Coordinates of N, CA, C and O in Angstrom, one line a residue:
X1 N -10.9 -2.9 31.2 CA -11.4 -2.6 29.9 C -11.2 -1.0 29.6 O -11.2 -0.3 30.4
X2 N -10.9 -1.0 28.4 CA -10.5 0.5 27.8 C -11.8 1.5 28.0 O -12.8 0.8 27.6
X3 N -11.6 2.6 28.4 CA -12.6 3.5 28.5 C -12.8 4.0 27.0 O -12.0 3.9 26.2
X4 N -14.1 4.6 26.6 CA -14.3 5.0 25.3 C -13.3 6.3 24.9 O -13.0 6.2 23.8
X5 N -12.9 7.1 25.8 CA -12.1 8.1 25.4 C -10.6 7.4 25.3 O -9.7 8.0 24.3
X6 N -10.2 6.5 26.0 CA -8.9 5.8 25.6 C -8.8 5.1 24.3 O -7.9 5.0 23.7
X7 N -10.0 4.5 24.1 CA -10.2 3.7 22.7 C -10.1 4.7 21.5 O -9.5 4.4 20.5
X8 N -10.8 5.9 21.7 CA -10.7 6.9 20.6 C -9.4 7.3 20.6 O -8.8 7.6 19.4
X9 N -8.5 7.6 21.7 CA -7.3 8.0 21.5 C -6.4 7.1 20.8 O -5.6 7.4 20.0
X10 N -6.5 5.8 21.1 CA -5.8 4.7 20.5 C -6.1 4.7 18.9 O -5.2 4.6 18.0
X11 N -7.3 4.8 18.6 CA -7.6 4.8 17.1 C -7.1 6.0 16.4 O -6.7 5.9 15.3
X12 N -7.2 7.1 17.1 CA -6.6 8.4 16.4 C -5.0 8.2 16.2 O -4.5 8.6 15.4
X13 N -4.5 7.5 17.4 CA -3.0 7.4 17.2 C -2.7 6.4 16.1 O -1.8 6.7 15.3
X14 N -3.4 5.3 15.9 CA -3.3 4.5 14.7 C -3.5 5.3 13.5 O -2.5 5.1 12.4
X15 N -4.4 6.0 13.3 CA -4.6 6.7 12.0 C -3.7 7.7 11.7 O -3.0 7.6 10.5
X16 N -3.2 8.4 12.7 CA -2.3 9.4 12.4 C -0.7 8.9 12.4 O 0.1 9.4 11.6
X17 N -0.5 7.7 13.1 CA 0.7 7.1 13.0 C 0.9 6.4 11.5 O 1.9 6.4 11.0
X18 N -0.1 5.8 11.0 CA -0.1 5.3 9.7 C 0.2 6.3 8.8 O 0.9 6.3 8.0
X19 N -0.6 7.6 8.9 CA -0.5 8.6 8.1 C 0.9 9.2 8.0 O 1.5 9.5 6.8
X20 N 1.5 9.4 9.2 CA 2.9 10.0 9.3 C 3.9 8.9 8.8 O 5.0 9.3 8.1
X21 N 3.8 7.7 8.9 CA 4.6 6.6 8.3 C 4.5 6.7 6.9 O 5.5 6.6 6.2
X22 N 3.3 6.7 6.4 CA 3.2 6.7 4.8 C 4.0 8.1 4.2 O 4.6 7.7 3.2
X23 N 3.8 9.1 4.9 CA 4.5 10.4 4.5 C 6.0 10.2 4.5 O 6.6 10.5 3.5
X24 N 6.3 9.7 5.6 CA 8.0 9.4 5.6 C 8.4 8.4 4.6 O 9.5 8.6 3.9
X25 N 7.6 7.3 4.2 CA 8.0 6.4 3.4 C 7.9 6.9 1.9 O 8.8 6.7 1.0
X26 N 7.0 7.8 1.7 CA 6.7 8.4 0.4 C 8.0 9.3 0.1 O 8.5 9.3 -0.9
X27 N 8.4 10.1 1.2 CA 9.5 11.0 1.1 C 10.8 10.3 0.8 O 11.6 10.5 -0.1
X28 N 10.9 9.1 1.5 CA 12.1 8.1 1.2 C 12.0 7.6 -0.2 O 13.1 7.6 -0.8
X29 N 10.8 7.2 -0.6 CA 10.7 6.7 -2.1 C 10.9 7.8 -3.1 O 11.7 7.7 -3.9
X30 N 10.6 9.0 -2.7 CA 10.7 10.3 -3.6 C 12.3 10.6 -3.7 O 12.8 10.9 -4.8
X31 N 12.8 10.4 -2.5 CA 14.3 11.0 -2.6 C 15.4 9.9 -2.9 O 16.4 10.3 -3.6
X32 N 15.1 8.7 -2.7 CA 16.1 7.7 -2.8 C 15.6 6.6 -3.9 O 16.6 5.9 -4.3
X33 N 14.5 6.5 -4.3 CA 14.0 5.4 -5.2 C 13.4 6.0 -6.5 O 12.8 5.4 -7.1
X34 N 13.8 7.3 -6.9 CA 13.3 7.9 -7.9 C 13.7 7.2 -9.3 O 13.2 7.5 -10.4
X35 N 14.8 6.5 -9.2 CA 15.3 5.8 -10.4 C 14.3 4.8 -10.8 O 14.3 4.2 -11.9
X36 N 13.5 4.4 -9.9 CA 12.3 3.5 -10.3 C 11.0 4.2 -10.9 O 10.3 3.4 -11.3
X37 N 11.1 5.5 -11.0 CA 9.9 6.2 -11.4 C 9.9 6.2 -12.9 O 10.9 6.7 -13.6
X38 N 8.7 5.9 -13.4 CA 8.7 5.8 -15.0 C 7.9 7.3 -15.2 O 8.4 7.8 -16.3
X39 N 7.0 7.7 -14.7 CA 6.4 9.0 -14.8 C 6.0 9.5 -13.5 O 6.2 8.9 -12.4
X40 N 5.1 10.6 -13.6 CA 4.7 11.3 -12.2 C 3.9 10.4 -11.3 O 3.7 10.4 -10.2
X41 N 3.2 9.3 -12.2 CA 2.2 8.5 -11.4 C 2.5 7.1 -11.3 O 1.7 6.3 -11.0
X42 N 3.6 6.7 -11.9 CA 4.0 5.3 -12.1 C 5.6 5.0 -11.8 O 6.4 5.7 -12.3
X43 N 5.8 3.8 -11.3 CA 7.1 3.3 -11.0 C 7.2 1.8 -11.8 O 6.2 1.1 -11.9
X44 N 8.3 1.6 -12.0 CA 8.6 0.1 -12.6 C 8.5 -0.7 -11.5 O 8.0 -2.0 -11.9
X45 N 9.0 -0.5 -10.3 CA 8.7 -1.4 -9.1 C 8.2 -0.5 -8.0 O 8.8 0.4 -7.6
X46 N 6.9 -0.8 -7.6 CA 6.4 0.0 -6.5 C 6.3 -1.0 -5.1 O 5.4 -1.6 -4.9
X47 N 7.3 -0.6 -4.4 CA 7.5 -1.4 -3.2 C 6.5 -1.0 -2.1 O 6.2 -1.8 -1.1
X48 N 6.0 0.2 -2.1 CA 5.0 0.5 -1.2 C 3.6 -0.1 -1.2 O 2.7 0.0 -0.4
X49 N 3.5 -0.8 -2.3 CA 2.3 -1.7 -2.4 C 2.1 -2.5 -1.4 O 1.1 -2.7 -0.8
X50 N 3.2 -3.2 -0.9 CA 3.3 -4.3 0.2 C 3.0 -3.5 1.4 O 2.3 -3.9 2.4
X51 N 3.5 -2.3 1.7 CA 3.2 -1.6 2.8 C 1.7 -1.2 2.9 O 1.2 -1.3 4.2
X52 N 1.1 -0.9 1.9 CA -0.4 -0.6 2.1 C -1.1 -2.0 2.5 O -1.9 -1.8 3.4
X53 N -0.8 -3.0 2.0 CA -1.4 -4.4 2.4 C -1.1 -4.5 4.0 O -2.0 -5.0 4.6
X54 N 0.2 -4.3 4.3 CA 0.5 -4.5 5.8 C -0.3 -3.6 6.7 O -0.8 -4.0 7.7
X55 N -0.3 -2.3 6.3 CA -1.2 -1.4 7.1 C -2.7 -1.8 7.4 O -3.3 -1.9 8.2
X56 N -3.3 -2.3 6.0 CA -4.6 -2.9 6.2 C -4.8 -4.1 7.0 O -5.8 -4.3 7.7
X57 N -3.7 -5.1 6.8 CA -4.0 -6.3 7.7 C -3.8 -6.1 9.0 O -4.6 -6.6 10.0
X58 N -2.8 -5.1 9.5 CA -2.7 -4.8 10.8 C -3.9 -3.9 11.5 O -4.3 -4.1 12.5
X59 N -4.3 -2.9 10.6 CA -5.1 -1.9 11.4 C -6.5 -1.7 10.5 O -7.3 -1.0 11.0
X60 N -6.9 -2.6 9.6 CA -8.2 -2.7 9.0 C -8.5 -1.2 8.5 O -7.8 -0.5 7.8
X61 N -9.8 -0.8 8.8 CA -10.4 0.5 8.2 C -9.5 1.7 8.9 O -9.4 2.8 8.1
X62 N -8.9 1.6 10.1 CA -8.2 2.6 10.6 C -6.9 2.9 9.7 O -6.4 3.8 9.6
X63 N -6.3 1.6 9.4 CA -5.3 1.7 8.5 C -5.5 2.5 7.1 O -4.8 3.2 6.6
X64 N -6.7 2.1 6.6 CA -7.2 2.7 5.3 C -7.3 4.3 5.4 O -6.9 4.9 4.5
X65 N -7.9 4.6 6.6 CA -8.0 6.1 6.8 C -6.7 6.7 6.9 O -6.5 7.9 6.4
X66 N -5.7 6.1 7.7 CA -4.4 6.7 7.8 C -3.8 6.7 6.5 O -3.0 7.8 6.1
X67 N -3.9 5.6 5.5 CA -3.3 5.8 4.2 C -3.8 6.7 3.4 O -3.1 7.4 2.8
X68 N -5.1 7.2 3.6 CA -5.9 8.2 2.8 C -5.2 9.6 3.2 O -4.7 10.4 2.3
X69 N -5.2 9.7 4.3 CA -4.7 11.1 4.8 C -3.1 11.1 4.5 O -2.8 12.1 4.1
X70 N -2.4 10.0 4.8 CA -1.0 10.2 4.5 C -0.7 10.3 3.0 O 0.1 11.1 2.4
X71 N -1.5 9.5 2.1 CA -1.3 9.8 0.6 C -1.7 11.2 0.3 O -0.9 11.7 -0.7
X72 N -2.6 11.8 0.8 CA -3.2 13.0 0.4 C -2.1 14.0 0.7 O -1.6 14.8 -0.1
X73 N -1.5 14.1 1.9 CA -0.4 14.9 2.3 C 0.8 14.8 1.6 O 1.4 15.8 1.1
X74 N 1.1 13.5 1.4 CA 2.3 13.2 0.6 C 2.1 13.7 -0.8 O 3.0 14.1 -1.5
X75 N 1.0 13.4 -1.4 CA 0.7 13.8 -2.8 C 0.8 15.3 -3.2 O 1.4 15.7 -4.0
X76 N 0.2 16.0 -2.2 CA 0.3 17.4 -2.3 C 1.7 18.0 -1.9 O 2.2 18.8 -2.8
X77 N 2.2 17.7 -0.9 CA 3.4 18.5 -0.5 C 4.8 17.8 -0.9 O 5.7 18.4 -1.0
X78 N 4.8 16.6 -1.2 CA 6.1 15.9 -1.5 C 6.1 15.6 -3.0 O 6.8 16.2 -3.9
X79 N 4.9 15.2 -3.7 CA 5.0 15.0 -5.2 C 4.2 16.1 -5.9 O 4.1 16.0 -7.2
X80 N 3.6 17.1 -5.3 CA 3.2 18.3 -5.8 C 1.9 18.0 -6.8 O 1.9 18.6 -7.9
X81 N 1.2 16.9 -6.3 CA -0.1 16.7 -7.3 C -1.1 17.9 -6.8 O -1.1 18.5 -5.9
X82 N -2.2 18.0 -7.7 CA -3.2 18.8 -7.4 C -4.0 18.3 -6.1 O -4.0 17.1 -6.0
X83 N -4.8 19.1 -5.5 CA -5.5 18.6 -4.3 C -6.5 17.4 -4.8 O -6.7 16.5 -4.2
X84 N -7.3 17.8 -6.0 CA -8.1 16.7 -6.4 C -7.6 15.4 -6.9 O -7.9 14.4 -6.5
X85 N -6.3 15.4 -7.6 CA -5.5 14.3 -7.9 C -5.1 13.6 -6.6 O -5.4 12.3 -6.4
X86 N -4.7 14.2 -5.6 CA -4.3 13.7 -4.4 C -5.4 13.1 -3.5 O -5.3 11.8 -3.0
X87 N -6.4 13.5 -3.6 CA -7.7 13.0 -2.9 C -8.2 11.8 -3.7 O -8.3 10.7 -2.9
X88 N -8.4 11.9 -5.1 CA -8.7 10.6 -5.6 C -7.8 9.5 -5.4 O -8.0 8.4 -5.3
X89 N -6.5 9.8 -5.7 CA -5.4 8.8 -5.6 C -5.3 8.2 -4.1 O -5.0 7.0 -4.0
X90 N -5.3 9.1 -3.3 CA -5.5 8.7 -1.9 C -6.7 7.7 -1.6 O -6.4 6.7 -0.7
X91 N -7.6 8.1 -2.0 CA -9.0 7.2 -2.0 C -8.8 5.7 -2.4 O -8.9 4.8 -1.9
X92 N -8.2 5.8 -3.6 CA -7.9 4.5 -4.3 C -6.9 3.8 -3.6 O -7.1 2.5 -3.3
X93 N -5.9 4.4 -3.1 CA -4.7 3.7 -2.4 C -5.2 3.2 -1.1 O -4.7 2.2 -0.5
X94 N -6.3 3.8 -0.3 CA -6.7 3.3 0.8 C -8.0 2.3 0.6 O -7.9 1.3 1.4
X95 N -8.6 2.6 -0.4 CA -9.8 1.5 -0.5 C -9.5 0.3 -1.2 O -10.0 -0.8 -0.8
X96 N -8.6 0.3 -2.2 CA -8.3 -0.8 -2.9 C -7.7 -2.0 -2.2 O -8.1 -3.3 -2.3
X97 N -6.8 -1.7 -1.1 CA -6.3 -2.8 -0.6 C -7.2 -3.4 0.6 O -7.2 -4.5 0.8
X98 N -8.1 -2.4 1.1 CA -8.9 -2.9 2.0 C -10.0 -3.8 1.5 O -10.3 -4.9 2.0
X99 N -10.4 -3.5 0.1 CA -11.6 -4.3 -0.6 C -10.9 -5.7 -0.9 O -11.4 -6.6 -0.7
X100 N -9.5 -5.7 -1.4 CA -8.7 -6.7 -1.8 C -8.7 -7.7 -0.5 O -8.8 -8.9 -0.7
X101 N -8.4 -7.2 0.5 CA -8.1 -8.0 1.6 C -9.4 -8.6 2.2 O -9.6 -9.7 2.6
X102 N -10.5 -7.9 2.1 CA -11.8 -8.4 2.5 C -12.3 -9.6 1.6 O -12.9 -10.6 2.0
X103 N -12.2 -9.4 0.2 CA -12.5 -10.3 -0.7 C -11.4 -11.4 -0.4 O -12.0 -12.6 -0.5
X104 N -10.2 -11.2 -0.3 CA -9.3 -12.3 -0.1 C -9.7 -13.4 1.2 O -9.6 -14.5 1.0
X105 N -10.0 -12.6 2.2 CA -10.6 -13.4 3.6 C -11.8 -14.2 3.2 O -11.8 -15.4 3.5
X106 N -12.7 -13.7 2.3 CA -13.9 -14.4 2.0 C -13.5 -15.6 1.1 O -14.1 -16.6 1.3
X107 N -12.7 -15.4 0.1 CA -12.4 -16.5 -0.9 C -11.7 -17.6 -0.2 O -11.8 -18.7 -0.6
X108 N -10.7 -17.3 0.8 CA -9.9 -18.3 1.3 C -10.4 -18.7 2.6 O -9.9 -19.8 2.9
X109 N -11.2 -18.0 3.1 CA -11.6 -18.5 4.4 C -10.6 -18.3 5.8 O -10.8 -18.9 6.8
X110 N -9.5 -17.5 5.4 CA -8.5 -17.3 6.2 C -9.0 -16.2 7.1 O -9.5 -15.2 6.7
X111 N -8.1 -16.0 8.2 CA -8.4 -14.9 9.1 C -7.3 -13.9 9.2 O -6.4 -14.0 8.3
X112 N -7.3 -12.7 9.8 CA -6.4 -11.7 10.0 C -5.2 -12.1 10.4 O -4.2 -11.3 10.4
X113 N -5.2 -13.2 11.3 CA -3.9 -13.5 12.1 C -2.9 -14.1 11.1 O -1.7 -14.4 11.6
X114 N -3.1 -14.7 10.0 CA -2.2 -15.1 8.9 C -1.5 -16.5 9.4 O -0.5 -16.7 8.9
X115 N -2.2 -17.0 10.3 CA -1.7 -18.3 10.7 C -2.0 -19.4 9.6 O -3.1 -19.3 9.0
X116 N -1.1 -20.2 9.3 CA -1.5 -21.2 8.1 C -1.7 -20.7 6.8 O -2.2 -21.2 6.0
X117 N -1.1 -19.4 6.6 CA -1.2 -19.0 5.2 C -0.1 -19.4 4.3 O 1.1 -19.3 4.7
X118 N -0.4 -20.1 3.2 CA 0.4 -20.7 2.2 C 0.8 -19.6 1.1 O 0.2 -18.4 1.1
X119 N 1.9 -19.9 0.4 CA 2.3 -18.8 -0.5 C 1.3 -18.6 -1.6 O 1.2 -17.5 -2.0
X120 N 0.6 -19.7 -2.1 CA -0.5 -19.2 -2.9 C -1.5 -18.4 -2.6 O -2.0 -17.5 -3.3
X121 N -2.0 -18.5 -1.3 CA -3.0 -17.5 -0.8 C -2.4 -16.2 -0.6 O -3.2 -15.1 -0.9
X122 N -1.1 -16.1 -0.2 CA -0.5 -14.8 -0.2 C -0.3 -14.0 -1.6 O -0.7 -12.9 -1.6
X123 N -0.1 -14.8 -2.6 CA 0.0 -14.4 -3.8 C -1.3 -13.8 -4.4 O -1.3 -12.9 -5.1
X124 N -2.3 -14.7 -4.1 CA -3.6 -14.3 -4.4 C -4.0 -12.9 -3.8 O -4.5 -12.0 -4.5
X125 N -3.6 -12.8 -2.6 CA -3.9 -11.4 -1.9 C -3.1 -10.2 -2.7 O -3.7 -9.2 -3.1
X126 N -1.8 -10.5 -3.0 CA -1.0 -9.5 -3.8 C -1.6 -9.3 -5.2 O -1.7 -7.9 -5.7
X127 N -2.2 -10.3 -5.8 CA -2.8 -10.3 -7.2 C -3.9 -9.4 -7.2 O -4.3 -8.5 -8.0
X128 N -4.8 -9.7 -6.2 CA -6.2 -9.0 -6.0 C -5.9 -7.4 -5.8 O -6.4 -6.6 -6.5
X129 N -5.1 -7.2 -4.8 CA -4.7 -5.8 -4.5 C -4.2 -5.2 -5.8 O -4.6 -4.0 -6.0
X130 N -3.3 -5.7 -6.6 CA -2.6 -5.0 -7.5 C -3.6 -4.8 -8.7 O -3.5 -3.7 -9.2
X131 N -4.4 -5.9 -8.9 CA -5.5 -5.7 -9.9 C -6.5 -4.5 -9.6 O -6.9 -3.8 -10.7
X132 N -7.1 -4.6 -8.5 CA -7.9 -3.6 -8.1 C -7.4 -2.0 -8.1 O -7.9 -1.1 -8.7
X133 N -6.1 -2.0 -7.7 CA -5.3 -0.7 -7.5 C -5.2 -0.3 -9.1 O -5.5 0.9 -9.3
X134 N -4.7 -1.2 -9.9 CA -4.4 -0.9 -11.3 C -5.5 -0.5 -12.1 O -5.4 0.6 -12.8
X135 N -6.6 -1.2 -12.0 CA -7.9 -0.9 -12.7 C -8.4 0.3 -12.3 O -8.9 1.3 -12.9
X136 N -8.5 0.7 -10.8 CA -8.9 2.1 -10.4 C -8.2 3.3 -10.9 O -8.7 4.2 -11.2
X137 N -6.9 3.1 -10.8 CA -5.9 4.2 -11.2 C -6.1 4.3 -12.8 O -6.1 5.4 -13.0
X138 N -6.2 3.2 -13.4 CA -6.3 3.3 -15.0 C -7.5 4.1 -15.4 O -7.5 4.8 -16.3
X139 N -8.7 3.6 -14.7 CA -10.1 4.4 -14.8 C -9.8 5.8 -14.7 O -10.3 6.6 -15.5
X140 N -9.4 6.2 -13.5 CA -9.2 7.7 -13.2 C -8.4 8.3 -14.0 O -8.7 9.3 -14.6
X141 N -7.2 7.8 -14.5 CA -6.3 8.4 -15.4 C -6.9 8.7 -16.9 O -6.6 9.6 -17.5
X142 N -7.7 7.5 -17.2 CA -8.0 7.6 -18.6 C -9.2 8.7 -18.6 O -9.3 9.3 -19.6
X143 N -10.1 8.6 -17.6 CA -11.2 9.6 -17.6 C -10.8 11.1 -17.5 O -11.7 11.8 -17.9
X144 N -9.9 11.2 -16.9 CA -9.2 12.5 -16.7 C -8.3 13.0 -17.6 O -8.0 14.2 -17.7
X145 N -7.8 12.1 -18.5 CA -6.8 12.6 -19.5 C -5.5 12.5 -19.0 O -4.7 13.0 -19.9
X146 N -5.3 12.2 -17.9 CA -3.7 12.2 -17.5 C -3.0 11.2 -18.0 O -1.8 11.4 -18.5
X147 N -3.4 9.9 -18.3 CA -2.6 8.9 -19.0 C -3.9 8.0 -19.8 O -4.6 7.4 -19.2
X148 N -3.8 8.3 -21.1 CA -4.6 7.5 -22.0 C -3.9 6.2 -22.6 O -4.5 5.6 -23.4
X149 N -2.9 5.9 -22.0 CA -2.1 4.6 -22.5 C -2.9 3.4 -22.5 O -3.5 3.2 -21.3
X150 N -2.8 2.5 -23.4 CA -3.6 1.3 -23.3 C -2.8 0.2 -22.3 O -3.3 -0.7 -21.9
X151 N -1.6 0.5 -22.2 CA -0.7 -0.5 -21.3 C -0.6 0.0 -19.8 O 0.0 -0.8 -19.2
X152 N -1.2 1.1 -19.4 CA -1.0 1.6 -18.0 C -1.6 0.5 -17.2 O -0.7 0.4 -16.2
X153 N -2.7 0.0 -17.4 CA -3.1 -1.1 -16.3 C -2.0 -2.1 -16.1 O -1.8 -2.4 -15.0
X154 N -1.6 -2.8 -17.2 CA -0.6 -3.9 -16.9 C 0.8 -3.4 -16.4 O 1.3 -4.1 -15.6
X155 N 1.1 -2.2 -16.8 CA 2.5 -1.7 -16.3 C 2.2 -1.5 -14.7 O 3.1 -1.7 -13.7
X156 N 1.0 -0.9 -14.3 CA 0.8 -0.5 -12.9 C 0.6 -1.9 -12.2 O 1.0 -1.9 -11.1
X157 N -0.1 -2.8 -12.8 CA -0.4 -4.2 -12.0 C 0.9 -4.8 -11.8 O 1.2 -5.2 -10.7
X158 N 1.8 -4.8 -12.9 CA 3.2 -5.5 -12.6 C 4.0 -4.8 -11.7 O 4.7 -5.5 -10.8
X159 N 4.0 -3.6 -11.6 CA 4.9 -2.7 -10.7 C 4.4 -3.1 -9.2 O 5.3 -3.2 -8.5
X160 N 3.1 -3.3 -9.1 CA 2.6 -3.5 -7.8 C 2.9 -4.8 -7.4 O 3.4 -5.2 -6.2
X161 N 2.8 -5.7 -8.2 CA 3.0 -7.3 -7.9 C 4.5 -7.6 -7.5 O 4.8 -8.1 -6.6
X162 N 5.2 -7.0 -8.4 CA 6.6 -7.2 -8.2 C 7.1 -6.4 -7.0 O 8.0 -6.9 -6.2
X163 N 6.7 -5.2 -6.7 CA 7.1 -4.5 -5.4 C 6.5 -5.0 -4.3 O 7.4 -5.2 -3.3
X164 N 5.5 -5.6 -4.3 CA 4.7 -6.3 -3.1 C 5.6 -7.6 -2.8 O 6.1 -7.9 -1.7
X165 N 5.9 -8.4 -4.0 CA 6.7 -9.7 -3.6 C 8.0 -9.4 -3.1 O 8.4 -9.9 -2.2
X166 N 8.8 -8.5 -3.8 CA 10.1 -8.1 -3.4 C 10.1 -7.7 -1.9 O 10.9 -8.0 -1.2
X167 N 9.2 -6.7 -1.7 CA 9.2 -6.3 -0.2 C 8.8 -7.3 0.7 O 9.6 -7.4 1.8
X168 N 7.9 -8.1 0.6 CA 7.6 -9.2 1.5 C 8.5 -10.3 1.6 O 8.7 -10.6 2.7
X169 N 9.3 -10.5 0.5 CA 10.6 -11.4 0.6 C 11.6 -10.7 1.4 O 12.1 -11.6 2.3
X170 N 11.9 -9.4 1.2 CA 12.9 -8.9 2.0 C 12.5 -8.9 3.5 O 13.3 -9.0 4.4
X171 N 11.1 -8.8 3.8 CA 10.6 -8.6 5.2 C 10.9 -10.0 5.7 O 11.5 -10.1 6.8
X172 N 10.7 -11.0 5.0 CA 10.9 -12.3 5.5 C 12.4 -12.7 5.7 O 12.7 -13.3 6.7
X173 N 13.1 -12.4 4.8 CA 14.7 -12.5 4.9 C 15.2 -11.7 6.0 O 16.0 -12.1 6.8
X174 N 14.6 -10.4 6.3 CA 15.0 -9.7 7.4 C 14.8 -10.5 8.8 O 15.5 -10.5 9.8
X175 N 13.5 -11.0 8.7 CA 13.2 -11.6 10.0 C 13.8 -12.9 10.2 O 14.2 -13.1 11.4
X176 N 14.2 -13.6 9.1 CA 15.1 -14.7 9.3 C 16.5 -14.4 9.8 O 16.8 -15.0 10.8
X177 N 17.0 -13.3 9.2 CA 18.4 -13.0 9.8 C 18.2 -12.5 11.2 O 19.1 -12.8 12.0
X178 N 17.2 -11.6 11.5 CA 17.1 -11.2 13.0 C 17.0 -12.5 13.8 O 17.7 -12.4 15.0
X179 N 16.3 -13.5 13.5 CA 16.2 -14.6 14.4 C 17.4 -15.3 14.3 O 17.8 -15.9 15.4
X180 N 18.1 -15.3 13.4 CA 19.5 -16.1 13.2 C 20.4 -15.4 14.2 O 21.2 -15.9 15.0
X181 N 20.5 -14.1 14.1 CA 21.3 -13.2 14.9 C 21.0 -13.5 16.4 O 21.9 -13.5 17.3
X182 N 19.8 -13.3 16.7 CA 19.2 -13.3 18.0 C 19.4 -14.8 18.7 O 20.0 -14.8 19.8
X183 N 19.4 -15.6 18.0 CA 19.5 -17.1 18.3 C 21.0 -17.2 18.6 O 21.4 -18.2 19.4
X184 N 21.9 -16.5 18.1 CA 23.4 -16.8 18.3 C 23.8 -16.0 19.6 O 24.9 -16.5 19.9
X185 N 23.1 -15.4 20.3 CA 23.5 -14.6 21.4 C 22.9 -15.2 22.8 O 21.8 -15.7 22.8

């Protein structure tokens, strides 16, 4: 049985591991996928949407805390957001997938282990997460005057949906290829 100090060390490792991974992925996105960027706060395809969901599915609130920390540091040091904007967007990026996942589990009755998850249930999770994220971001941007576009919600929603579906499909394709290669040896 783990001691309280080893459990705390494990939790801190998860939080900062998620944060560091997020910063690295944000740097990768910033350096190599900038052609997908529409403006400072929006992408045409946002593939990191699925990564947020994966961190929440795997680590729950620890993943959310890691996302918050990682988004804040990535926002300030990589994307050069103001500290206030990075804090708010980090909070949104951490809280919305957690809320979507909790609601999804309640609506579907499925567990965190993802056994017997059908495509429709997975799409529901992606849509919930994308809608919550786009709505929260649109409200923040509108109230602060950063972006008052009436189409922001739909553009952000679709970027998250398409990015999540593409990333999850590529993950599945990579898993299939890995198993095919491994099975050949």
